[in-house]
GROMACS .gro file of C-alpha atoms in nm:
model
  503
    1MET     CA    1  16.084   6.479  18.570
    2SER     CA    2  15.987   6.233  18.841
    3GLY     CA    3  16.198   6.400  19.110
    4SER     CA    4  16.071   6.627  19.391
    5ILE     CA    5  16.008   6.994  19.332
    6TRP     CA    6  16.302   7.212  19.438
    7MET     CA    7  16.220   7.417  19.750
    8PRO     CA    8  16.415   7.726  19.853
    9PRO     CA    9  16.586   7.722  20.199
   10GLY     CA   10  16.345   7.796  20.488
   11ALA     CA   11  16.028   7.727  20.289
   12ARG     CA   12  15.752   7.515  20.442
   13PRO     CA   13  15.668   7.185  20.275
   14ASP     CA   14  15.306   7.293  20.213
   15THR     CA   15  15.401   7.592  20.003
   16LEU     CA   16  15.490   7.598  19.634
   17PRO     CA   17  15.740   7.827  19.470
   18ALA     CA   18  15.592   8.132  19.302
   19VAL     CA   19  15.536   8.093  18.926
   20PRO     CA   20  15.718   8.373  18.748
   21ARG     CA   21  15.480   8.616  18.574
   22GLN     CA   22  15.502   8.660  18.200
   23ARG     CA   23  15.656   8.982  18.086
   24THR     CA   24  15.401   9.234  17.967
   25LYS     CA   25  15.436   9.416  17.639
   26PRO     CA   26  15.630   9.736  17.681
   27SER     CA   27  15.436  10.058  17.642
   28TRP     CA   28  15.638  10.164  17.343
   29ALA     CA   29  15.562   9.846  17.142
   30GLN     CA   30  15.329   9.882  16.840
   31PRO     CA   31  15.006   9.670  16.830
   32ASP     CA   32  15.007   9.363  16.605
   33PRO     CA   33  14.868   9.476  16.267
   34PHE     CA   34  14.713   9.130  16.213
   35ASP     CA   35  14.520   9.160  16.538
   36GLU     CA   36  14.405   9.511  16.452
   37LEU     CA   37  14.279   9.403  16.108
   38ALA     CA   38  14.114   9.088  16.247
   39GLU     CA   39  13.936   9.291  16.513
   40ARG     CA   40  13.815   9.550  16.262
   41LEU     CA   41  13.681   9.287  16.021
   42ASP     CA   42  13.576   9.036  16.286
   43ASP     CA   43  13.209   9.000  16.190
   44PHE     CA   44  13.280   8.959  15.820
   45ILE     CA   45  13.570   8.716  15.869
   46ALA     CA   46  13.369   8.502  16.114
   47ALA     CA   47  13.083   8.464  15.865
   48ALA     CA   48  13.309   8.388  15.566
   49VAL     CA   49  13.294   8.036  15.425
   50HIS     CA   50  13.621   8.065  15.227
   51PRO     CA   51  13.934   8.284  15.245
   52ASP     CA   52  13.862   8.416  14.896
   53GLU     CA   53  13.567   8.612  15.038
   54ILE     CA   54  13.808   8.792  15.271
   55ALA     CA   55  14.056   8.851  14.988
   56ALA     CA   56  13.781   9.011  14.780
   57LEU     CA   57  13.695   9.244  15.069
   58LEU     CA   58  14.061   9.342  15.117
   59GLU     CA   59  14.100   9.421  14.749
   60SER     CA   60  13.777   9.622  14.748
   61ASP     CA   61  13.922   9.828  15.035
   62GLY     CA   62  14.208   9.928  14.807
   63LEU     CA   63  14.489   9.726  14.969
   64SER     CA   64  14.754   9.653  14.707
   65ASP     CA   65  15.001   9.366  14.728
   66ASP     CA   66  15.286   9.613  14.791
   67GLN     CA   67  15.100   9.765  15.089
   68ILE     CA   68  15.022   9.419  15.223
   69ARG     CA   69  15.389   9.309  15.201
   70GLU     CA   70  15.508   9.628  15.370
   71ARG     CA   71  15.243   9.637  15.646
   72TYR     CA   72  15.176   9.269  15.718
   73GLY     CA   73  15.480   9.087  15.582
   74VAL     CA   74  15.291   8.840  15.364
   75LYS     CA   75  15.304   8.788  14.988
   76ASN     CA   76  14.962   8.913  14.872
   77SER     CA   77  14.594   8.954  14.964
   78PHE     CA   78  14.525   8.582  14.937
   79ALA     CA   79  14.797   8.495  15.189
   80LEU     CA   80  14.668   8.768  15.423
   81ALA     CA   81  14.311   8.638  15.384
   82GLU     CA   82  14.420   8.283  15.473
   83GLU     CA   83  14.597   8.409  15.784
   84LEU     CA   84  14.289   8.605  15.896
   85TYR     CA   85  14.063   8.309  15.818
   86GLU     CA   86  14.275   8.088  16.047
   87ARG     CA   87  14.286   8.341  16.332
   88VAL     CA   88  13.913   8.414  16.362
   89GLU     CA   89  13.671   8.146  16.478
   90ARG     CA   90  13.375   8.070  16.249
   91ARG     CA   91  13.044   8.224  16.352
   92TYR     CA   92  12.736   8.220  16.127
   93PRO     CA   93  12.478   8.456  16.277
   94GLU     CA   94  12.112   8.380  16.229
   95PRO     CA   95  11.912   8.637  16.029
   96ASP     CA   96  11.713   8.893  16.222
   97GLY     CA   97  11.346   8.798  16.257
   98PRO     CA   98  11.171   8.505  16.091
   99ALA     CA   99  11.312   8.380  15.763
  100HIS     CA  100  11.129   8.493  15.451
  101ASP     CA  101  10.908   8.218  15.307
  102THR     CA  102  10.792   8.275  14.950
  103TRP     CA  103  10.559   7.971  14.967
  104GLN     CA  104  10.320   8.114  15.226
  105VAL     CA  105   9.976   8.153  15.065
  106GLY     CA  106   9.630   8.199  15.207
  107LEU     CA  107   9.392   7.906  15.234
  108LEU     CA  108   9.093   8.112  15.118
  109GLY     CA  109   9.239   8.178  14.772
  110CYS     CA  110   9.307   7.809  14.717
  111LEU     CA  111   8.956   7.716  14.831
  112LEU     CA  112   8.812   7.967  14.586
  113ARG     CA  113   9.007   7.802  14.306
  114GLY     CA  114   8.863   7.466  14.408
  115LEU     CA  115   8.517   7.622  14.398
  116VAL     CA  116   8.588   7.760  14.049
  117PHE     CA  117   8.680   7.408  13.937
  118ALA     CA  118   8.354   7.267  14.076
  119LEU     CA  119   8.102   7.535  13.973
  120PRO     CA  120   8.088   7.429  13.605
  121GLY     CA  121   7.930   7.105  13.726
  122PHE     CA  122   7.608   7.300  13.778
  123GLY     CA  123   7.592   7.335  13.402
  124TYR     CA  124   7.499   6.968  13.379
  125VAL     CA  125   7.204   7.035  13.610
  126LEU     CA  126   7.077   7.309  13.380
  127GLY     CA  127   7.155   7.106  13.069
  128ALA     CA  128   6.972   6.794  13.184
  129PRO     CA  129   6.679   6.846  12.937
  130LEU     CA  130   6.930   6.854  12.652
  131LEU     CA  131   7.048   6.509  12.755
  132ALA     CA  132   6.706   6.353  12.794
  133GLY     CA  133   6.636   6.033  12.605
  134PRO     CA  134   6.687   5.657  12.617
  135HIS     CA  135   7.011   5.502  12.738
  136ASP     CA  136   7.275   5.434  12.477
  137ASP     CA  137   7.426   5.101  12.379
  138VAL     CA  138   7.658   5.082  12.683
  139GLY     CA  139   7.380   5.166  12.930
  140LEU     CA  140   7.479   5.527  12.994
  141PRO     CA  141   7.228   5.815  12.987
  142ALA     CA  142   7.169   5.981  12.652
  143GLY     CA  143   7.451   6.209  12.539
  144THR     CA  144   7.697   6.089  12.805
  145VAL     CA  145   7.953   5.946  12.561
  146PRO     CA  146   7.998   6.272  12.360
  147LEU     CA  147   8.027   6.469  12.685
  148LEU     CA  148   8.289   6.234  12.831
  149ALA     CA  149   8.487   6.219  12.509
  150SER     CA  150   8.501   6.596  12.468
  151ALA     CA  151   8.587   6.636  12.837
  152LEU     CA  152   8.884   6.397  12.808
  153VAL     CA  153   9.011   6.575  12.497
  154GLY     CA  154   8.972   6.910  12.672
  155TRP     CA  155   9.158   6.798  12.985
  156MET     CA  156   9.442   6.656  12.781
  157TRP     CA  157   9.476   6.950  12.541
  158ASN     CA  158   9.435   7.228  12.797
  159GLN     CA  159   9.676   7.068  13.042
  160GLY     CA  160   9.948   7.078  12.778
  161LEU     CA  161   9.842   7.426  12.665
  162ALA     CA  162   9.854   7.558  13.020
  163HIS     CA  163  10.206   7.420  13.065
  164ARG     CA  164  10.324   7.594  12.749
  165ALA     CA  165  10.169   7.925  12.854
  166TYR     CA  166  10.316   7.896  13.205
  167ALA     CA  167  10.656   7.820  13.051
  168TRP     CA  168  10.639   8.147  12.856
  169LEU     CA  169  10.532   8.331  13.171
  170GLY     CA  170  10.829   8.180  13.354
  171LEU     CA  171  11.056   8.325  13.085
  172GLY     CA  172  10.898   8.667  13.143
  173ASP     CA  173  10.730   8.683  12.801
  174ARG     CA  174  10.366   8.753  12.882
  175GLY     CA  175  10.292   8.838  12.520
  176ALA     CA  176  10.407   8.496  12.401
  177ALA     CA  177  10.191   8.332  12.668
  178ARG     CA  178   9.890   8.525  12.539
  179ARG     CA  179   9.966   8.425  12.182
  180ALA     CA  180   9.997   8.059  12.282
  181LEU     CA  181   9.657   8.071  12.451
  182LEU     CA  182   9.501   8.266  12.163
  183LEU     CA  183   9.615   7.999  11.919
  184GLY     CA  184   9.575   7.692  12.135
  185ALA     CA  185   9.238   7.744  12.305
  186PRO     CA  186   9.029   7.763  11.984
  187VAL     CA  187   9.212   7.461  11.839
  188GLY     CA  188   9.137   7.261  12.154
  189ALA     CA  189   8.771   7.364  12.148
  190LEU     CA  190   8.739   7.263  11.782
  191LEU     CA  191   8.912   6.933  11.847
  192GLY     CA  192   8.680   6.854  12.140
  193ALA     CA  193   8.371   6.937  11.932
  194LEU     CA  194   8.488   6.716  11.646
  195VAL     CA  195   8.555   6.423  11.879
  196ALA     CA  196   8.209   6.464  12.037
  197LEU     CA  197   8.052   6.465  11.691
  198THR     CA  198   8.251   6.156  11.591
  199VAL     CA  199   8.143   5.943  11.888
  200ALA     CA  200   7.788   6.081  11.907
  201GLY     CA  201   7.627   5.789  11.726
  202ALA     CA  202   7.252   5.807  11.781
  203ALA     CA  203   7.280   6.085  12.039
  204HIS     CA  204   7.058   6.390  11.997
  205PRO     CA  205   7.223   6.690  11.824
  206ALA     CA  206   7.154   6.893  12.139
  207ALA     CA  207   7.395   6.667  12.329
  208VAL     CA  208   7.664   6.727  12.069
  209ALA     CA  209   7.604   7.103  12.092
  210PHE     CA  210   7.630   7.082  12.472
  211ALA     CA  211   7.962   6.895  12.438
  212ALA     CA  212   8.089   7.160  12.195
  213GLY     CA  213   7.996   7.434  12.444
  214GLN     CA  214   8.181   7.240  12.713
  215SER     CA  215   8.494   7.239  12.494
  216VAL     CA  216   8.468   7.615  12.440
  217TYR     CA  217   8.432   7.671  12.813
  218LEU     CA  218   8.737   7.458  12.895
  219GLY     CA  219   8.954   7.657  12.654
  220ALA     CA  220   8.835   7.997  12.778
  221ALA     CA  221   8.860   7.898  13.144
  222THR     CA  222   9.216   7.771  13.089
  223ALA     CA  223   9.315   8.111  12.948
  224LEU     CA  224   9.162   8.294  13.246
  225LEU     CA  225   9.318   8.063  13.505
  226VAL     CA  226   9.665   8.079  13.350
  227MET     CA  227   9.651   8.460  13.337
  228GLY     CA  228   9.540   8.477  13.703
  229ARG     CA  229   9.179   8.586  13.647
  230GLU     CA  230   9.010   8.338  13.883
  231ARG     CA  231   8.785   8.603  14.035
  232ALA     CA  232   8.653   8.707  13.696
  233LEU     CA  233   8.579   8.343  13.613
  234LEU     CA  234   8.404   8.293  13.946
  235THR     CA  235   8.189   8.601  13.888
  236ALA     CA  236   8.091   8.481  13.542
  237LEU     CA  237   7.986   8.139  13.676
  238LEU     CA  238   7.781   8.258  13.973
  239PRO     CA  239   7.455   8.338  13.783
  240MET     CA  240   7.458   7.996  13.618
  241ALA     CA  241   7.530   7.821  13.950
  242THR     CA  242   7.251   8.017  14.123
  243GLY     CA  243   7.006   7.917  13.852
  244ALA     CA  244   7.108   7.553  13.884
  245VAL     CA  245   7.045   7.558  14.259
  246LEU     CA  246   6.699   7.705  14.196
  247ALA     CA  247   6.636   7.438  13.932
  248LEU     CA  248   6.707   7.169  14.189
  249ALA     CA  249   6.438   7.313  14.419
  250HIS     CA  250   6.173   7.428  14.167
  251PRO     CA  251   6.101   7.355  13.800
  252VAL     CA  252   6.267   7.606  13.567
  253PRO     CA  253   6.154   7.658  13.205
  254ASP     CA  254   6.387   7.521  12.940
  255ALA     CA  255   6.423   7.867  12.787
  256VAL     CA  256   6.560   8.003  13.116
  257ARG     CA  257   6.800   7.710  13.147
  258LEU     CA  258   6.930   7.765  12.795
  259THR     CA  259   6.965   8.140  12.854
  260LEU     CA  260   7.171   8.087  13.170
  261LEU     CA  261   7.395   7.832  12.999
  262LEU     CA  262   7.457   8.038  12.688
  263GLY     CA  263   7.492   8.361  12.886
  264SER     CA  264   7.759   8.220  13.119
  265LEU     CA  265   7.941   8.057  12.828
  266ALA     CA  266   7.940   8.381  12.630
  267VAL     CA  267   8.070   8.585  12.925
  268VAL     CA  268   8.350   8.337  12.999
  269ALA     CA  269   8.448   8.320  12.632
  270LEU     CA  270   8.457   8.700  12.598
  271LEU     CA  271   8.659   8.738  12.919
  272GLY     CA  272   8.907   8.480  12.796
  273LEU     CA  273   8.932   8.647  12.456
  274ARG     CA  274   8.979   8.987  12.616
  275GLU     CA  275   9.259   8.850  12.834
  276VAL     CA  276   9.460   8.694  12.552
  277ALA     CA  277   9.383   8.959  12.288
  278PRO     CA  278   9.426   9.291  12.476
  279PRO     CA  279   9.336   9.622  12.311
  280LYS     CA  280   9.609   9.797  12.110
  281GLY     CA  281   9.627  10.164  12.188
  282ARG     CA  282   9.392  10.391  12.381
  283GLY     CA  283   9.027  10.346  12.298
  284ALA     CA  284   9.092  10.067  12.048
  285VAL     CA  285   8.868   9.768  12.010
  286LEU     CA  286   8.994   9.418  12.082
  287ASN     CA  287   9.268   9.312  11.845
  288LEU     CA  288   9.117   8.983  11.727
  289ARG     CA  289   9.368   8.916  11.451
  290LEU     CA  290   9.560   8.595  11.500
  291PRO     CA  291   9.937   8.638  11.524
  292PRO     CA  292  10.138   8.543  11.217
  293ARG     CA  293  10.263   8.190  11.194
  294GLY     CA  294  10.563   8.137  11.415
  295ARG     CA  295  10.487   8.429  11.649
  296ASP     CA  296  10.436   8.176  11.929
  297LYS     CA  297  10.807   8.098  11.899
  298PRO     CA  298  11.104   8.312  12.006
  299ARG     CA  299  11.218   8.571  11.758
  300ARG     CA  300  11.527   8.510  11.547
  301THR     CA  301  11.841   8.707  11.620
  302ARG     CA  302  12.048   8.782  11.312
  303SER     CA  303  12.071   8.463  11.106
  304GLN     CA  304  12.067   8.213  11.390
  305SER     CA  305  11.755   8.077  11.557
  306THR     CA  306  11.750   8.076  11.935
  307THR     CA  307  11.642   7.783  12.150
  308MET     CA  308  11.542   7.989  12.452
  309GLY     CA  309  11.169   7.925  12.405
  310PRO     CA  310  10.995   7.617  12.546
  311ARG     CA  311  10.984   7.316  12.314
  312LEU     CA  312  10.643   7.186  12.211
  313SER     CA  313  10.747   6.834  12.308
  314ALA     CA  314  10.805   6.951  12.667
  315SER     CA  315  10.428   6.993  12.709
  316LEU     CA  316  10.346   6.639  12.594
  317PRO     CA  317  10.398   6.468  12.935
  318TYR     CA  318  10.167   6.724  13.095
  319ALA     CA  319   9.899   6.653  12.834
  320LEU     CA  320   9.932   6.278  12.893
  321PHE     CA  321   9.911   6.334  13.268
  322GLY     CA  322   9.588   6.530  13.218
  323LEU     CA  323   9.444   6.254  12.998
  324ALA     CA  324   9.539   5.974  13.239
  325THR     CA  325   9.406   6.144  13.550
  326GLY     CA  326   9.088   6.236  13.361
  327VAL     CA  327   9.033   5.869  13.272
  328LEU     CA  328   9.087   5.763  13.633
  329VAL     CA  329   8.843   6.026  13.764
  330LEU     CA  330   8.581   5.926  13.506
  331TYR     CA  331   8.610   5.561  13.605
  332ALA     CA  332   8.561   5.666  13.968
  333ALA     CA  333   8.247   5.859  13.868
  334LEU     CA  334   8.115   5.572  13.655
  335GLY     CA  335   8.197   5.297  13.900
  336ASP     CA  336   7.837   5.231  14.003
  337PHE     CA  337   7.724   5.221  13.639
  338LEU     CA  338   7.992   4.971  13.556
  339THR     CA  339   7.875   4.743  13.837
  340GLY     CA  340   7.507   4.786  13.747
  341GLU     CA  341   7.425   4.933  14.091
  342GLN     CA  342   7.294   5.270  13.967
  343HIS     CA  343   7.094   5.363  13.659
  344SER     CA  344   6.950   5.709  13.729
  345ALA     CA  345   7.247   5.943  13.721
  346ILE     CA  346   7.621   5.934  13.699
  347ALA     CA  347   7.787   5.880  14.036
  348ALA     CA  348   7.861   6.250  14.066
  349PRO     CA  349   7.946   6.266  14.441
  350ALA     CA  350   8.290   6.110  14.384
  351ALA     CA  351   8.372   6.345  14.096
  352VAL     CA  352   8.242   6.649  14.288
  353ALA     CA  353   8.442   6.557  14.597
  354LEU     CA  354   8.761   6.513  14.393
  355THR     CA  355   8.703   6.845  14.216
  356LEU     CA  356   8.638   7.039  14.536
  357SER     CA  357   8.941   6.877  14.699
  358MET     CA  358   9.170   7.045  14.444
  359GLY     CA  359   9.149   7.363  14.654
  360PRO     CA  360   9.295   7.205  14.971
  361ALA     CA  361   9.532   7.004  14.750
  362GLU     CA  362   9.682   7.322  14.605
  363TRP     CA  363   9.721   7.479  14.949
  364LEU     CA  364   9.893   7.165  15.082
  365LEU     CA  365  10.133   7.170  14.788
  366TYR     CA  366  10.238   7.517  14.903
  367ARG     CA  367  10.265   7.389  15.260
  368PHE     CA  368  10.498   7.113  15.143
  369ARG     CA  369  10.716   7.368  14.965
  370SER     CA  370  10.727   7.578  15.280
  371GLY     CA  371  10.808   7.276  15.497
  372SER     CA  372  11.086   7.159  15.266
  373LEU     CA  373  11.235   7.510  15.270
  374ALA     CA  374  11.236   7.502  15.652
  375GLY     CA  375  11.394   7.157  15.635
  376LEU     CA  376  11.675   7.291  15.417
  377ARG     CA  377  11.753   7.547  15.687
  378SER     CA  378  11.733   7.314  15.984
  379SER     CA  379  11.896   6.996  15.847
  380SER     CA  380  12.271   6.951  15.866
  381THR     CA  381  12.304   6.619  15.679
  382PRO     CA  382  12.139   6.474  15.366
  383ARG     CA  383  11.983   6.192  15.572
  384ALA     CA  384  11.829   6.439  15.815
  385PHE     CA  385  11.685   6.639  15.526
  386TRP     CA  386  11.540   6.320  15.373
  387ARG     CA  387  11.368   6.236  15.702
  388THR     CA  388  11.229   6.589  15.726
  389THR     CA  389  11.101   6.573  15.368
  390VAL     CA  390  10.932   6.236  15.416
  391LEU     CA  391  10.760   6.356  15.734
  392THR     CA  392  10.641   6.670  15.554
  393VAL     CA  393  10.503   6.460  15.266
  394LEU     CA  394  10.316   6.233  15.508
  395LYS     CA  395  10.168   6.528  15.698
  396CYS     CA  396  10.048   6.707  15.385
  397LEU     CA  397   9.916   6.386  15.227
  398SER     CA  398   9.728   6.298  15.546
  399GLY     CA  399   9.574   6.645  15.551
  400TYR     CA  400   9.459   6.608  15.190
  401LEU     CA  401   9.309   6.263  15.251
  402LEU     CA  402   9.123   6.397  15.553
  403ALA     CA  403   8.978   6.681  15.342
  404LEU     CA  404   8.883   6.436  15.064
  405LEU     CA  405   8.717   6.203  15.318
  406VAL     CA  406   8.506   6.486  15.462
  407LEU     CA  407   8.407   6.609  15.116
  408SER     CA  408   8.321   6.257  14.999
  409LEU     CA  409   8.098   6.187  15.297
  410ALA     CA  410   7.932   6.530  15.268
  411THR     CA  411   7.858   6.508  14.894
  412SER     CA  412   7.734   6.151  14.927
  413ALA     CA  413   7.499   6.252  15.208
  414LEU     CA  414   7.366   6.562  15.029
  415TRP     CA  415   7.333   6.418  14.678
  416PRO     CA  416   6.981   6.293  14.599
  417HIS     CA  417   6.952   5.914  14.560
  418ALA     CA  418   7.328   5.872  14.583
  419PRO     CA  419   7.456   5.536  14.712
  420GLY     CA  420   7.641   5.538  15.042
  421ILE     CA  421   8.017   5.559  15.007
  422ALA     CA  422   8.203   5.314  15.229
  423GLY     CA  423   8.419   5.004  15.222
  424VAL     CA  424   8.590   4.924  14.893
  425ARG     CA  425   8.440   5.227  14.715
  426LEU     CA  426   8.571   5.470  14.978
  427ALA     CA  427   8.913   5.304  14.995
  428GLY     CA  428   8.949   5.321  14.616
  429LEU     CA  429   8.852   5.689  14.616
  430LEU     CA  430   9.107   5.774  14.886
  431LEU     CA  431   9.380   5.583  14.703
  432LEU     CA  432   9.290   5.774  14.387
  433GLY     CA  433   9.332   6.091  14.594
  434VAL     CA  434   9.685   5.976  14.683
  435VAL     CA  435   9.760   5.924  14.313
  436LEU     CA  436   9.628   6.269  14.219
  437TRP     CA  437   9.802   6.461  14.499
  438THR     CA  438  10.141   6.291  14.459
  439GLY     CA  439  10.111   6.336  14.083
  440LEU     CA  440  10.049   6.707  14.125
  441LEU     CA  441  10.343   6.727  14.366
  442LEU     CA  442  10.577   6.559  14.117
  443GLN     CA  443  10.442   6.783  13.842
  444SER     CA  444  10.513   7.095  14.048
  445PHE     CA  445  10.879   6.987  14.076
  446GLY     CA  446  10.907   6.922  13.703
  447ALA     CA  447  10.915   6.542  13.749
  448VAL     CA  448  10.603   6.500  13.540
  449LEU     CA  449  10.743   6.217  13.325
  450GLY     CA  450  10.737   5.966  13.610
  451ALA     CA  451  10.390   6.075  13.722
  452ALA     CA  452  10.255   6.060  13.365
  453THR     CA  453  10.400   5.713  13.312
  454ILE     CA  454  10.247   5.574  13.631
  455CYS     CA  455   9.907   5.737  13.575
  456CYS     CA  456   9.894   5.628  13.210
  457GLY     CA  457   9.978   5.273  13.316
  458ALA     CA  458   9.702   5.281  13.578
  459ALA     CA  459   9.446   5.419  13.332
  460LEU     CA  460   9.545   5.158  13.072
  461ALA     CA  461   9.523   4.874  13.324
  462GLN     CA  462   9.179   4.982  13.439
  463THR     CA  463   9.060   5.015  13.078
  464VAL     CA  464   9.186   4.667  12.986
  465ALA     CA  465   9.019   4.518  13.294
  466LEU     CA  466   8.693   4.689  13.197
  467LEU     CA  467   8.704   4.570  12.835
  468THR     CA  468   8.792   4.213  12.930
  469HIS     CA  469   8.541   4.206  13.220
  470THR     CA  470   8.815   4.110  13.466
  471GLY     CA  471   8.689   4.129  13.824
  472SER     CA  472   8.452   4.383  13.970
  473PRO     CA  473   8.517   4.749  13.871
  474HIS     CA  474   8.544   4.861  14.234
  475GLY     CA  475   8.788   4.581  14.317
  476VAL     CA  476   8.998   4.650  14.008
  477ALA     CA  477   8.999   5.022  14.092
  478LEU     CA  478   9.120   4.945  14.446
  479ILE     CA  479   9.411   4.736  14.317
  480VAL     CA  480   9.507   4.975  14.037
  481HIS     CA  481   9.483   5.288  14.253
  482GLY     CA  482   9.672   5.120  14.536
  483THR     CA  483   9.957   5.010  14.309
  484ALA     CA  484   9.984   5.354  14.149
  485ALA     CA  485   9.968   5.525  14.489
  486VAL     CA  486  10.254   5.312  14.628
  487ALA     CA  487  10.464   5.370  14.314
  488GLN     CA  488  10.416   5.748  14.315
  489THR     CA  489  10.467   5.782  14.690
  490GLY     CA  490  10.796   5.593  14.659
  491LEU     CA  491  10.895   5.816  14.369
  492VAL     CA  492  10.813   6.127  14.571
  493CYS     CA  493  11.013   6.014  14.874
  494GLY     CA  494  11.308   5.907  14.662
  495LEU     CA  495  11.321   6.213  14.440
  496LEU     CA  496  11.220   6.495  14.671
  497GLY     CA  497  11.443   6.368  14.951
  498ARG     CA  498  11.739   6.498  14.751
  499VAL     CA  499  11.846   6.855  14.818
  500THR     CA  500  11.910   6.925  14.450
  501ALA     CA  501  11.543   6.865  14.366
  502HIS     CA  502  11.447   7.179  14.565
  503ARG     CA  503  11.654   7.428  14.366
   0.00000   0.00000   0.00000
C-alpha cells in the first residue's frame, strides 16, 4: 500500500491512470421494487416515527404477506416496513401556517369580567344608610361583622359550588351542572344569612338583611358566571352602579337607594334562576321544582352505580382556597383599621384594586397557557422546556403586578380620604397579588391542594398574629404574604416545568 502508483509505459509522471467507470444498469434490468415503493411513499415514510406506522399503511393498501414475499422477498409487512424505515431519511415537515392556539382570548372580555367582579362594590355605597350607627366592639363600623362573615361564607361555598358545576360541564352534562347550581346556590345563600344573623350581636336588623341580600347575590352571580352569562350580569348591575355614582356626587333619598338595591338583586336572582331552571316545552313557565334527591349524581346503570361523576370531596380544596384567599383580602382591606390609622371607612382601595385586577389576571393565565404550548413545540429537551416555562411565568407575573400597581395607585388617588399607599403597605399588597395569581395558576392546572394548603397556612398565621397582637398588622402581612408568595412561586416553577403537567 505504501508503494508508488503503477504507471503505464510512455505516461508522463504528472498524469494519473484513468479510474475505470462503474458499469451502468442494463436497459433490460427491472427497477428495484424497494426503491419504487420508497419513492412512492416518501413523504409518509419520512414523517413516520416508528416502522409500525408504515406497516399499518401497507396493510391498509391491501398488501398481503404472500404478495410481499413474492414481490419484495421479505417475510411480512413488518419486515418490509423496517426496511423502508431504514432507507428513507427522517423529515418532519412543519405545519402550513401558524399553529392553532386554543388559548388565545381577547383582553376586552377578561376586563369585562373583572368589571363584573367589582361592580357589586357599588352596592355598599347605596347601602351605607343601612349600616349607619355606632362602631361595634372591635372598632369596625356598624354592621361590618355580619357583612364580612356572610361574604367569607359565600366565597367559600360558591368557590366549591362553581368547581362542581364546572366539573359537570367538563363531562358534557350541562343538565347536571344546572341541577348542582339549582341545589347549591340557595343552600349557600341560606347558610350565609344564618351566619350573618349568628354574629350580628347588637347590629341593626337592616345590616343583617343587607348581608342576607349579599348572600343571595353571590349565589345567583355564581350561577350566571358558571353558565357563561357575564353580559347579562353586567347589564343587571349597571343601573345600581349608575345610581351609586350619582349618590357619591349628590344626595339620593333612601327610598331610591333601597329601590336600586332590591331591583338589581331581584333581576340578578331571576336571571340566575332562569339559567339553572330552564323552561320545559314551548311556552311553558319556569320549571321551579327542585330535582329529586340524588339527581345531582350520575344515573345508575343496571344494578351497579357508576363513579363517572365528580366526587363531592373533590370540591373541598377549592372551597378552602376561596375561604383562605377571602381572609387574606379582607385583612388587606382592614389593615388600616387594625393599625388604628383609619376610622371613617374600610380601606376599600386595596380591595377594589385586587378585584379589578382579576380581569388582567385571567387574561395572563391564558397567556401563560399559550406560552407554555409554544414552549412545548419549540423545546427539544426537558431542561429547555423548564427554562421556557419559568420565563413565561415571570413575564406573566410581572405583567399582573404592573397592572395591580397601576390599579392600586389609581384607586388610592381617586378614593375620598383614602391614605396614600406606599412602602410596607404597597409591598404587602403586591406580594398578596403574587399569592393570588400563582394560586389561580395552580388551580387552573388542577394543583389546587398545594395552593389551598399554602393560602390556608398564610391566613391562619395572619389570624394568630392578629389575635395575639404580634407585631404591626402591615409588617405581619408583609412577612406572611412574602413567605406564601415564595412558596407558591417555587411550587409553580417545580410543577409546571414538567411536560406532563400540561396534558
